[in-house]
Every structure is written in structure tokens, then in C-alpha cells.
PDB file of C-alpha atoms and ligand atoms in Angstrom:
ATOM      1  CA  MET T 128      23.310 -16.199 -31.990  1.00 46.00           C
ATOM      2  CA  ASN T 129      24.425 -16.059 -28.289  1.00 58.00           C
ATOM      3  CA  GLY T 130      27.120 -13.603 -29.271  1.00 63.00           C
ATOM      4  CA  THR T 131      24.336 -11.167 -30.758  1.00 60.00           C
ATOM      5  CA  ALA T 132      22.148 -11.618 -27.922  1.00 67.00           C
ATOM      6  CA  ASP T 133      24.853 -10.746 -25.355  1.00 73.00           C
ATOM      7  CA  LEU T 134      25.846  -7.861 -27.714  1.00 67.00           C
ATOM      8  CA  VAL T 135      22.195  -6.448 -27.515  1.00 61.00           C
ATOM      9  CA  LYS T 136      22.147  -6.944 -23.996  1.00 68.00           C
ATOM     10  CA  SER T 137      25.470  -5.074 -23.351  1.00 69.00           C
ATOM     11  CA  ILE T 138      24.120  -1.959 -25.355  1.00 62.00           C
ATOM     12  CA  GLU T 139      20.948  -2.248 -23.407  1.00 61.00           C
ATOM     13  CA  THR T 140      22.612  -2.369 -20.140  1.00 63.00           C
ATOM     14  CA  LEU T 141      25.055   0.669 -21.235  1.00 61.00           C
ATOM     15  CA  THR T 142      22.015   2.807 -22.395  1.00 58.00           C
ATOM     16  CA  SER T 143      19.679   2.198 -19.807  1.00 56.00           C
ATOM     17  CA  PHE T 144      19.611   5.716 -18.774  1.00 51.00           C
ATOM     18  CA  LEU T 145      18.195   6.691 -22.061  1.00 54.00           C
ATOM     19  CA  PRO T 146      14.465   6.387 -22.859  1.00 51.00           C
ATOM     20  CA  ASN T 147      13.089   3.558 -24.504  1.00 52.00           C
ATOM     21  CA  ASN T 148      12.994   4.717 -27.791  1.00 49.00           C
ATOM     22  CA  PRO T 149      14.777   7.517 -29.822  1.00 49.00           C
ATOM     23  CA  LEU T 150      11.720   9.992 -29.499  1.00 48.00           C
ATOM     24  CA  GLY T 151      12.096   9.814 -25.870  1.00 52.00           C
ATOM     25  CA  THR T 152       9.180  10.882 -23.508  1.00 67.00           C
ATOM     26  CA  PRO T 153       8.934  14.765 -24.300  1.00 71.00           C
ATOM     27  CA  LEU T 154       7.739  13.716 -27.910  1.00 80.00           C
ATOM     28  CA  GLU T 155       5.696  10.504 -26.694  1.00 86.00           C
ATOM     29  CA  SER T 156       2.492  12.304 -26.016  1.00 87.00           C
ATOM     30  CA  ASN T 157       3.058  14.444 -29.552  1.00 90.00           C
ATOM     31  CA  TRP T 158       3.239  11.118 -31.374  1.00 92.00           C
ATOM     32  CA  ARG T 159       0.443   9.386 -29.550  1.00 92.00           C
ATOM     33  CA  TYR T 160      -1.591  12.565 -30.332  1.00 92.00           C
ATOM     34  CA  MET T 161      -0.838  12.475 -33.969  1.00 95.00           C
ATOM     35  CA  THR T 162      -1.686   8.701 -34.360  1.00 95.00           C
ATOM     36  CA  ALA T 163      -4.980   9.391 -32.366  1.00 95.00           C
ATOM     37  CA  THR T 164      -5.959  12.373 -34.350  1.00 96.00           C
ATOM     38  CA  TYR T 165      -4.973  11.674 -37.844  1.00 97.00           C
ATOM     39  CA  THR T 166      -5.627   8.729 -40.405  1.00 97.00           C
ATOM     40  CA  GLU T 167      -2.569   6.656 -41.658  1.00 97.00           C
ATOM     41  CA  TRP T 168      -3.225   8.406 -44.956  1.00 97.00           C
ATOM     42  CA  GLU T 169      -2.874  11.575 -43.755  1.00 97.00           C
ATOM     43  CA  ILE T 170       0.275  10.896 -41.486  1.00 97.00           C
ATOM     44  CA  ALA T 171       1.899   9.004 -44.457  1.00 97.00           C
ATOM     45  CA  THR T 172       0.946  11.826 -47.062  1.00 96.00           C
ATOM     46  CA  TYR T 173       0.732  15.275 -45.381  1.00 96.00           C
ATOM     47  CA  GLY T 174       3.283  14.026 -42.643  1.00 96.00           C
ATOM     48  CA  SER T 175       5.654  13.152 -44.798  1.00 96.00           C
ATOM     49  CA  ILE T 176       5.370  16.230 -47.286  1.00 95.00           C
ATOM     50  CA  PHE T 177       5.718  18.447 -44.144  1.00 95.00           C
ATOM     51  CA  VAL T 178       8.747  16.529 -42.700  1.00 95.00           C
ATOM     52  CA  HIS T 179      10.483  16.841 -46.205  1.00 95.00           C
ATOM     53  CA  GLU T 180       9.697  20.495 -46.799  1.00 94.00           C
ATOM     54  CA  VAL T 181      10.263  21.625 -42.895  1.00 95.00           C
ATOM     55  CA  ILE T 182      13.759  19.806 -42.960  1.00 96.00           C
ATOM     56  CA  TYR T 183      14.958  20.782 -46.305  1.00 94.00           C
ATOM     57  CA  PHE T 184      14.314  24.440 -45.833  1.00 95.00           C
ATOM     58  CA  MET T 185      15.682  24.415 -41.957  1.00 96.00           C
ATOM     59  CA  PHE T 186      18.673  22.380 -42.958  1.00 94.00           C
ATOM     60  CA  CYS T 187      19.426  25.199 -45.673  1.00 95.00           C
ATOM     61  CA  LEU T 188      19.120  28.055 -43.619  1.00 96.00           C
ATOM     62  CA  PRO T 189      22.328  28.020 -41.732  1.00 94.00           C
ATOM     63  CA  SER T 190      24.527  28.204 -44.946  1.00 91.00           C
ATOM     64  CA  PHE T 191      21.926  30.545 -46.563  1.00 93.00           C
ATOM     65  CA  LEU T 192      22.669  33.084 -43.589  1.00 96.00           C
ATOM     66  CA  PHE T 193      26.458  32.471 -43.784  1.00 94.00           C
ATOM     67  CA  GLN T 194      26.732  34.439 -46.981  1.00 93.00           C
ATOM     68  CA  PHE T 195      25.674  37.619 -44.841  1.00 94.00           C
ATOM     69  CA  ILE T 196      28.133  37.116 -41.898  1.00 94.00           C
ATOM     70  CA  PRO T 197      31.651  38.274 -43.115  1.00 93.00           C
ATOM     71  CA  SER T 198      33.526  35.919 -40.554  1.00 92.00           C
ATOM     72  CA  MET T 199      31.938  32.819 -42.166  1.00 93.00           C
ATOM     73  CA  LYS T 200      33.896  33.602 -45.445  1.00 92.00           C
ATOM     74  CA  ARG T 201      36.906  31.756 -44.167  1.00 92.00           C
ATOM     75  CA  PHE T 202      34.856  28.521 -44.120  1.00 93.00           C
ATOM     76  CA  LYS T 203      33.523  29.164 -48.005  1.00 94.00           C
ATOM     77  CA  ILE T 204      35.311  26.355 -50.127  1.00 94.00           C
ATOM     78  CA  GLN T 205      35.547  28.739 -53.401  1.00 93.00           C
ATOM     79  CA  GLN T 206      36.063  31.610 -51.779  1.00 88.00           C
ATOM     80  CA  ASP T 207      35.953  33.785 -55.145  1.00 87.00           C
ATOM     81  CA  LYS T 208      32.657  32.608 -55.796  1.00 88.00           C
ATOM     82  CA  PRO T 209      29.493  34.241 -54.379  1.00 84.00           C
ATOM     83  CA  GLU T 210      26.198  32.503 -54.119  1.00 86.00           C
ATOM     84  CA  GLU T 211      24.287  33.466 -57.367  1.00 86.00           C
ATOM     85  CA  ARG T 212      20.906  32.798 -59.080  1.00 90.00           C
ATOM     86  CA  GLN T 213      19.380  31.681 -55.716  1.00 91.00           C
ATOM     87  CA  TRP T 214      15.711  32.794 -56.528  1.00 93.00           C
ATOM     88  CA  GLY T 215      15.989  30.966 -59.687  1.00 91.00           C
ATOM     89  CA  CYS T 216      17.218  27.874 -57.791  1.00 93.00           C
ATOM     90  CA  VAL T 217      14.073  28.379 -55.237  1.00 93.00           C
ATOM     91  CA  LYS T 218      11.612  28.488 -58.388  1.00 93.00           C
ATOM     92  CA  LEU T 219      12.776  25.304 -59.749  1.00 90.00           C
ATOM     93  CA  LEU T 220      13.258  23.566 -56.513  1.00 91.00           C
ATOM     94  CA  LEU T 221       9.266  24.474 -55.538  1.00 92.00           C
ATOM     95  CA  PHE T 222       8.472  22.840 -58.982  1.00 92.00           C
ATOM     96  CA  SER T 223      10.377  19.656 -58.212  1.00 89.00           C
ATOM     97  CA  HIS T 224       9.147  19.461 -54.676  1.00 91.00           C
ATOM     98  CA  PHE T 225       5.575  20.043 -55.537  1.00 91.00           C
ATOM     99  CA  CYS T 226       5.273  18.545 -58.912  1.00 92.00           C
ATOM    100  CA  ILE T 227       7.602  15.704 -59.047  1.00 88.00           C
ATOM    101  CA  GLN T 228       8.290  14.697 -55.227  1.00 89.00           C
ATOM    102  CA  ALA T 229       4.809  15.180 -53.786  1.00 90.00           C
ATOM    103  CA  PRO T 230       3.158  13.089 -56.221  1.00 91.00           C
ATOM    104  CA  MET T 231       5.877  10.361 -55.303  1.00 90.00           C
ATOM    105  CA  ILE T 232       5.098  11.023 -51.788  1.00 92.00           C
ATOM    106  CA  LEU T 233       1.443  10.078 -52.378  1.00 93.00           C
ATOM    107  CA  GLY T 234       2.529   6.581 -52.659  1.00 93.00           C
ATOM    108  CA  THR T 235       3.763   6.303 -49.272  1.00 95.00           C
ATOM    109  CA  TYR T 236       0.539   5.348 -47.620  1.00 96.00           C
ATOM    110  CA  TYR T 237      -0.086   2.209 -50.210  1.00 96.00           C
ATOM    111  CA  PHE T 238       3.598   1.413 -49.693  1.00 94.00           C
ATOM    112  CA  THR T 239       3.226   1.282 -45.774  1.00 96.00           C
ATOM    113  CA  GLN T 240       0.076  -0.836 -46.040  1.00 96.00           C
ATOM    114  CA  VAL T 241       1.694  -3.440 -48.487  1.00 95.00           C
ATOM    115  CA  PHE T 242       4.899  -3.770 -46.435  1.00 94.00           C
ATOM    116  CA  GLY T 243       3.029  -3.777 -43.070  1.00 94.00           C
ATOM    117  CA  ILE T 244       4.883  -0.613 -41.823  1.00 96.00           C
ATOM    118  CA  LYS T 245       3.681   0.476 -38.349  1.00 96.00           C
ATOM    119  CA  TYR T 246       2.583   3.673 -37.212  1.00 97.00           C
ATOM    120  CA  ASP T 247       2.028   3.495 -33.257  1.00 95.00           C
ATOM    121  CA  TYR T 248       4.443   4.673 -30.711  1.00 93.00           C
ATOM    122  CA  ASP T 249       4.966   1.230 -28.913  1.00 93.00           C
ATOM    123  CA  SER T 250       6.593  -0.128 -32.106  1.00 95.00           C
ATOM    124  CA  ILE T 251       9.081   2.621 -32.598  1.00 94.00           C
ATOM    125  CA  PRO T 252      12.332   0.813 -33.023  1.00 94.00           C
ATOM    126  CA  ARG T 253      15.069   1.270 -30.555  1.00 93.00           C
ATOM    127  CA  TRP T 254      17.622   3.885 -31.065  1.00 91.00           C
ATOM    128  CA  TYR T 255      20.454   1.549 -32.247  1.00 94.00           C
ATOM    129  CA  VAL T 256      18.281  -0.459 -34.351  1.00 95.00           C
ATOM    130  CA  LEU T 257      17.233   2.697 -36.205  1.00 95.00           C
ATOM    131  CA  ALA T 258      20.759   3.785 -36.237  1.00 94.00           C
ATOM    132  CA  ALA T 259      21.791   0.583 -38.080  1.00 96.00           C
ATOM    133  CA  GLN T 260      18.735   0.731 -40.629  1.00 97.00           C
ATOM    134  CA  VAL T 261      19.506   4.389 -41.440  1.00 96.00           C
ATOM    135  CA  ILE T 262      23.426   3.311 -42.062  1.00 95.00           C
ATOM    136  CA  GLY T 263      22.416   0.615 -44.101  1.00 96.00           C
ATOM    137  CA  CYS T 264      20.140   2.688 -46.005  1.00 97.00           C
ATOM    138  CA  ALA T 265      22.936   5.232 -46.720  1.00 97.00           C
ATOM    139  CA  ILE T 266      25.727   2.449 -47.916  1.00 97.00           C
ATOM    140  CA  ILE T 267      22.812   1.205 -50.228  1.00 98.00           C
ATOM    141  CA  GLU T 268      21.720   4.957 -51.638  1.00 98.00           C
ATOM    142  CA  ASP T 269      25.431   5.738 -51.858  1.00 98.00           C
ATOM    143  CA  THR T 270      26.309   2.588 -53.929  1.00 98.00           C
ATOM    144  CA  TRP T 271      23.221   3.393 -56.276  1.00 98.00           C
ATOM    145  CA  HIS T 272      24.128   7.126 -56.437  1.00 98.00           C
ATOM    146  CA  TYR T 273      27.954   6.229 -57.458  1.00 98.00           C
ATOM    147  CA  PHE T 274      26.926   4.247 -60.582  1.00 98.00           C
ATOM    148  CA  LEU T 275      23.829   6.022 -61.663  1.00 98.00           C
ATOM    149  CA  HIS T 276      25.483   9.339 -60.979  1.00 98.00           C
ATOM    150  CA  ARG T 277      28.562   8.014 -63.140  1.00 97.00           C
ATOM    151  CA  LEU T 278      26.176   7.138 -65.771  1.00 97.00           C
ATOM    152  CA  LEU T 279      24.609  10.563 -66.040  1.00 97.00           C
ATOM    153  CA  HIS T 280      27.923  11.749 -66.814  1.00 97.00           C
ATOM    154  CA  HIS T 281      28.449   9.992 -69.804  1.00 96.00           C
ATOM    155  CA  LYS T 282      28.497  12.340 -72.980  1.00 94.00           C
ATOM    156  CA  ARG T 283      25.350  11.118 -74.638  1.00 94.00           C
ATOM    157  CA  LEU T 284      23.153  11.371 -71.408  1.00 95.00           C
ATOM    158  CA  TYR T 285      24.988  14.316 -69.517  1.00 96.00           C
ATOM    159  CA  LYS T 286      23.541  17.238 -71.617  1.00 95.00           C
ATOM    160  CA  HIS T 287      19.895  15.984 -71.700  1.00 96.00           C
ATOM    161  CA  VAL T 288      19.470  15.414 -67.780  1.00 96.00           C
ATOM    162  CA  HIS T 289      22.560  15.979 -65.389  1.00 96.00           C
ATOM    163  CA  LYS T 290      23.534  19.170 -67.051  1.00 96.00           C
ATOM    164  CA  VAL T 291      20.512  21.060 -64.981  1.00 94.00           C
ATOM    165  CA  HIS T 292      22.099  19.858 -61.612  1.00 95.00           C
ATOM    166  CA  HIS T 293      25.511  21.028 -62.874  1.00 96.00           C
ATOM    167  CA  SER T 294      24.556  24.693 -63.962  1.00 93.00           C
ATOM    168  CA  TYR T 295      25.792  25.607 -60.568  1.00 93.00           C
ATOM    169  CA  THR T 296      29.698  25.359 -60.500  1.00 94.00           C
ATOM    170  CA  ALA T 297      29.741  26.764 -57.010  1.00 93.00           C
ATOM    171  CA  PRO T 298      26.859  25.227 -55.164  1.00 94.00           C
ATOM    172  CA  PHE T 299      24.886  26.306 -52.144  1.00 94.00           C
ATOM    173  CA  GLY T 300      22.576  24.243 -49.868  1.00 93.00           C
ATOM    174  CA  LEU T 301      19.315  24.782 -51.969  1.00 93.00           C
ATOM    175  CA  VAL T 302      21.233  23.379 -55.098  1.00 94.00           C
ATOM    176  CA  ALA T 303      20.906  19.862 -53.332  1.00 93.00           C
ATOM    177  CA  GLU T 304      17.566  18.841 -54.969  1.00 93.00           C
ATOM    178  CA  TYR T 305      18.035  21.073 -58.011  1.00 93.00           C
ATOM    179  CA  ALA T 306      17.909  18.652 -60.663  1.00 93.00           C
ATOM    180  CA  HIS T 307      16.133  17.489 -63.940  1.00 94.00           C
ATOM    181  CA  PRO T 308      12.830  15.619 -63.092  1.00 92.00           C
ATOM    182  CA  ILE T 309      14.373  12.357 -64.592  1.00 95.00           C
ATOM    183  CA  GLU T 310      17.247  12.878 -62.351  1.00 95.00           C
ATOM    184  CA  THR T 311      15.406  13.145 -59.179  1.00 93.00           C
ATOM    185  CA  VAL T 312      13.216  10.115 -60.273  1.00 93.00           C
ATOM    186  CA  VAL T 313      16.455   7.921 -61.290  1.00 96.00           C
ATOM    187  CA  LEU T 314      18.780   8.939 -58.367  1.00 96.00           C
ATOM    188  CA  GLY T 315      16.038   9.180 -55.865  1.00 93.00           C
ATOM    189  CA  MET T 316      15.223   5.450 -56.385  1.00 95.00           C
ATOM    190  CA  GLY T 317      18.461   4.774 -54.412  1.00 96.00           C
ATOM    191  CA  PHE T 318      16.666   6.173 -51.473  1.00 95.00           C
ATOM    192  CA  PHE T 319      13.587   3.983 -51.775  1.00 94.00           C
ATOM    193  CA  ILE T 320      15.815   0.636 -52.180  1.00 96.00           C
ATOM    194  CA  GLY T 321      16.942   1.292 -48.719  1.00 95.00           C
ATOM    195  CA  ILE T 322      13.418   1.993 -47.309  1.00 95.00           C
ATOM    196  CA  VAL T 323      12.097  -1.355 -48.994  1.00 94.00           C
ATOM    197  CA  THR T 324      14.889  -3.236 -47.521  1.00 95.00           C
ATOM    198  CA  PHE T 325      14.850  -1.885 -43.752  1.00 95.00           C
ATOM    199  CA  CYS T 326      11.762   0.214 -43.079  1.00 94.00           C
ATOM    200  CA  ASN T 327       9.564  -1.373 -40.612  1.00 94.00           C
ATOM    201  CA  HIS T 328       8.169   1.923 -38.873  1.00 97.00           C
ATOM    202  CA  MET T 329       7.130   5.597 -40.154  1.00 97.00           C
ATOM    203  CA  VAL T 330       9.813   6.801 -37.758  1.00 96.00           C
ATOM    204  CA  MET T 331      12.396   4.996 -39.387  1.00 97.00           C
ATOM    205  CA  MET T 332      11.194   6.504 -42.733  1.00 96.00           C
ATOM    206  CA  TRP T 333      11.297  10.030 -41.353  1.00 97.00           C
ATOM    207  CA  VAL T 334      14.545   9.667 -39.672  1.00 97.00           C
ATOM    208  CA  TRP T 335      16.007   8.225 -43.076  1.00 97.00           C
ATOM    209  CA  VAL T 336      14.543  11.432 -44.865  1.00 97.00           C
ATOM    210  CA  ALA T 337      16.327  13.770 -42.403  1.00 96.00           C
ATOM    211  CA  VAL T 338      19.563  11.937 -42.387  1.00 95.00           C
ATOM    212  CA  ARG T 339      19.777  11.969 -46.036  1.00 96.00           C
ATOM    213  CA  LEU T 340      18.647  15.494 -46.545  1.00 95.00           C
ATOM    214  CA  LEU T 341      21.230  16.614 -43.949  1.00 94.00           C
ATOM    215  CA  GLU T 342      23.841  14.775 -45.973  1.00 95.00           C
ATOM    216  CA  THR T 343      22.885  16.169 -49.401  1.00 96.00           C
ATOM    217  CA  ILE T 344      22.492  19.708 -48.164  1.00 95.00           C
ATOM    218  CA  ASP T 345      25.830  19.662 -46.141  1.00 95.00           C
ATOM    219  CA  VAL T 346      27.755  18.541 -49.344  1.00 95.00           C
ATOM    220  CA  HIS T 347      26.156  21.485 -51.659  1.00 96.00           C
ATOM    221  CA  THR T 348      26.473  24.074 -48.982  1.00 95.00           C
ATOM    222  CA  GLY T 349      29.729  25.499 -50.436  1.00 95.00           C
ATOM    223  CA  TYR T 350      31.022  25.723 -46.805  1.00 95.00           C
ATOM    224  CA  ASP T 351      33.395  23.253 -45.133  1.00 94.00           C
ATOM    225  CA  ILE T 352      32.685  23.192 -41.427  1.00 90.00           C
ATOM    226  CA  PRO T 353      33.001  19.522 -40.039  1.00 83.00           C
ATOM    227  CA  TRP T 354      32.433  20.405 -36.570  1.00 85.00           C
ATOM    228  CA  LEU T 355      28.776  21.844 -37.444  1.00 83.00           C
ATOM    229  CA  ASN T 356      27.617  18.426 -38.957  1.00 83.00           C
ATOM    230  CA  PRO T 357      27.523  15.001 -36.897  1.00 85.00           C
ATOM    231  CA  MET T 358      27.931  13.096 -40.211  1.00 86.00           C
ATOM    232  CA  HIS T 359      31.557  13.749 -40.095  1.00 89.00           C
ATOM    233  CA  LEU T 360      31.701  11.265 -36.936  1.00 90.00           C
ATOM    234  CA  ILE T 361      30.940   8.294 -39.494  1.00 90.00           C
ATOM    235  CA  PRO T 362      33.992   6.895 -41.028  1.00 91.00           C
ATOM    236  CA  GLY T 363      34.438   7.427 -44.639  1.00 95.00           C
ATOM    237  CA  TYR T 364      32.174  10.532 -44.659  1.00 95.00           C
ATOM    238  CA  ALA T 365      33.079  12.516 -47.785  1.00 95.00           C
ATOM    239  CA  GLY T 366      31.990  15.872 -46.925  1.00 93.00           C
ATOM    240  CA  SER T 367      31.234  19.136 -48.607  1.00 95.00           C
ATOM    241  CA  ARG T 368      34.690  19.836 -50.130  1.00 95.00           C
ATOM    242  CA  ALA T 369      34.512  16.440 -52.048  1.00 96.00           C
ATOM    243  CA  HIS T 370      31.125  17.220 -53.902  1.00 96.00           C
ATOM    244  CA  ASP T 371      31.983  21.006 -54.158  1.00 96.00           C
ATOM    245  CA  PHE T 372      35.050  19.924 -56.208  1.00 96.00           C
ATOM    246  CA  HIS T 373      32.660  17.519 -58.507  1.00 97.00           C
ATOM    247  CA  HIS T 374      30.471  20.808 -59.086  1.00 96.00           C
ATOM    248  CA  GLN T 375      33.544  22.890 -59.786  1.00 94.00           C
ATOM    249  CA  ASN T 376      35.644  20.177 -62.169  1.00 95.00           C
ATOM    250  CA  PHE T 377      32.587  17.671 -63.427  1.00 94.00           C
ATOM    251  CA  VAL T 378      34.754  14.945 -63.342  1.00 94.00           C
ATOM    252  CA  GLY T 379      35.257  12.401 -60.258  1.00 96.00           C
ATOM    253  CA  ASN T 380      33.657  12.162 -56.890  1.00 96.00           C
ATOM    254  CA  TYR T 381      30.517  10.536 -57.784  1.00 97.00           C
ATOM    255  CA  SER T 382      29.365   9.133 -54.661  1.00 97.00           C
ATOM    256  CA  SER T 383      26.773  11.066 -52.659  1.00 96.00           C
ATOM    257  CA  THR T 384      28.174  10.000 -49.123  1.00 96.00           C
ATOM    258  CA  PHE T 385      30.874   8.041 -48.629  1.00 97.00           C
ATOM    259  CA  VAL T 386      34.526   8.024 -50.142  1.00 97.00           C
ATOM    260  CA  TYR T 387      34.892   4.217 -50.853  1.00 97.00           C
ATOM    261  CA  TRP T 388      33.560   3.858 -54.307  1.00 98.00           C
ATOM    262  CA  ASP T 389      35.378   6.741 -55.755  1.00 97.00           C
ATOM    263  CA  LYS T 390      38.631   5.414 -53.919  1.00 97.00           C
ATOM    264  CA  LEU T 391      38.163   1.836 -55.232  1.00 98.00           C
ATOM    265  CA  PHE T 392      37.497   2.982 -58.843  1.00 98.00           C
ATOM    266  CA  GLY T 393      40.307   6.038 -58.645  1.00 97.00           C
ATOM    267  CA  THR T 394      37.647   8.508 -59.548  1.00 97.00           C
ATOM    268  CA  ASP T 395      38.844  10.602 -56.604  1.00 96.00           C
ATOM    269  CA  LYS T 396      42.236  11.118 -58.422  1.00 96.00           C
ATOM    270  CA  GLN T 397      41.865  14.626 -59.923  1.00 96.00           C
ATOM    271  CA  TYR T 398      40.492  15.598 -56.412  1.00 95.00           C
ATOM    272  CA  LYS T 399      43.399  14.545 -54.496  1.00 95.00           C
ATOM    273  CA  ASP T 400      45.758  16.013 -57.000  1.00 95.00           C
ATOM    274  CA  TYR T 401      44.244  19.214 -56.543  1.00 93.00           C
ATOM    275  CA  TYR T 402      44.383  19.271 -52.966  1.00 91.00           C
ATOM    276  CA  ALA T 403      47.825  18.171 -52.986  1.00 91.00           C
ATOM    277  CA  GLN T 404      48.830  20.986 -55.470  1.00 91.00           C
ATOM    278  CA  LEU T 405      47.171  23.628 -53.160  1.00 87.00           C
ATOM    279  CA  LYS T 406      49.076  22.418 -50.268  1.00 86.00           C
ATOM    280  CA  ASN T 407      52.307  22.455 -52.060  1.00 87.00           C
ATOM    281  CA  LYS T 408      51.477  26.076 -53.388  1.00 84.00           C
ATOM    282  CA  GLN T 409      50.766  27.204 -49.838  1.00 79.00           C
ATOM    283  CA  GLN T 410      53.973  25.665 -48.308  1.00 76.00           C
TER     284      GLN T 410
HETATM  285 ZN1   ZN P 703      27.639  15.237 -61.517  1.00 57.26          ZN
HETATM  286 ZN1   ZN P 704      25.597  18.328 -56.614  1.00 57.26          ZN
END
């Protein structure tokens, strides 16, 4: 116990120059204004829909613009495959966001009431607690995603559900949530297990939404630019090349975020062989 208390104290001393919580003082007044002006139902419902929509399209924007910037082409993974059927993707995406995901978000308020999730500024967890909670959520989601995604590739299931997501063999950011409604619900459950396990504040829920969107949009961008995404600082982060290969090859690399499960079960073999061959050809 003493060891944990000492560790927490050391982290607090080392980071004493930072504001008391991860939002910092510039955003404090806005958060206090929001909680004073809107009801918890409005924050949980409209706030969560707003956070999801703004972050989704904001994170998709850079890689959407890259297709118009010739100098970015050298970062494109499948060089010979331009982005195509983008409008079709947006249409199904908007249907999914407002007809499948928004009704699910309607349950957020009731979840926060049952589990005692806090909304007030003073209860916002310290930044390192938030970071640990989000990493915990990512590990749980990655595990869920690996096994359920692999199951969705079973020949009896694939053509009924997961085929929709795989209609793009050279993905781009918006493809991240382009999926059959059943897939949205089934794979989406991995996102909620982490929340049920770790969430104690609305901020934590929204930070996890942002991190999960950053991850899933990054791996679908079709561009490999590690320095643009801080997720690459996390050991074992798979990155865009791994999932891009999954769309190109249909087999292997079933994890969403990390490399561990694919390594353990050898489902990254075709991916490794492909890049080993490519390297040999270039030499
Ligand atoms: Zn797949
Ligand atoms: Zn995908």
C-alpha cells in the first residue's frame, strides 16, 4: 500500500506545475457554465452526441484533405488506390450515427444515474487517473474487438454482417464507423465494457470517446504518418499500416488497437510476410 501511496505522491510532486485536473483552468469556467446551465440529461444526451459528431468529423478532416495535397501522397499506404465512393460512405455513416448510435447514446443519462457517474468540475479525476482509466478501457476494447472481429470473419457470418465494412479495400478515415448496424452494436459493446468498469465522471467518458475515435480513424486513414498521432507513443500500438493490410487482405490483424493478440495467435503472419517480401524487393 505504502508503495502505491509513495508513487502517487511522487507523480503529484513531479507534476505540481500542472493544473489540478486535466482540463486546466482555461476550460474550468466553461465546464462550470455547462453544468450550471444544462441539466444532467441534456449534458449526457446532447453533449455526448455533440462530442461524438464534432470529434469524428474533426479527426477525419486532415486525411480527407491529404488526397488534395500531392506532397502527402508519399505517406499513402496503398499508393495506387485513390479514395473512392466517399459520398456513399458519408450517407451510410450519417444513417448509422443518427439512427443506430444516437438512440444508444440516449441511454447515457440513465447509465450515469445508476452507476453514480459525476458531472461536477471538482470531481474530475486527476490526469494520470484519467490516463490509466483510458488505457484500461483500450485494453478491454482491444481484447473484445479481437475475438468478436475474428468471429465476424467466420464464413457463415461474414457475408451477412462484416462484409459491409470490408466493401472498402483501401480505407479512408470516414470508413472507421462504416459498418452494418449489427456490427456497430456488437463491436461497440467492447467500448462500453470499459466504461462500466472504469467510468466515474462524464469527462472520463468523453476522453475515452475521443481516444477511441482517434485510434479507429487513424487506422482507417490509409496514410502512415506516425509523428502525427500521439497514440504511437503507447507500446504495442498497431497503427494504420496493420489495419490497412486487414482491409486489403481480409485475413489477419483482427485487433483494433494493439499488436499483442495477433502476435499471440499468429494472426499477424501474413502481414509480416507481406512487408518482409516488400522489403526484399526494394533491396
Ligand atoms: Zn474485418
Ligand atoms: Zn476497418
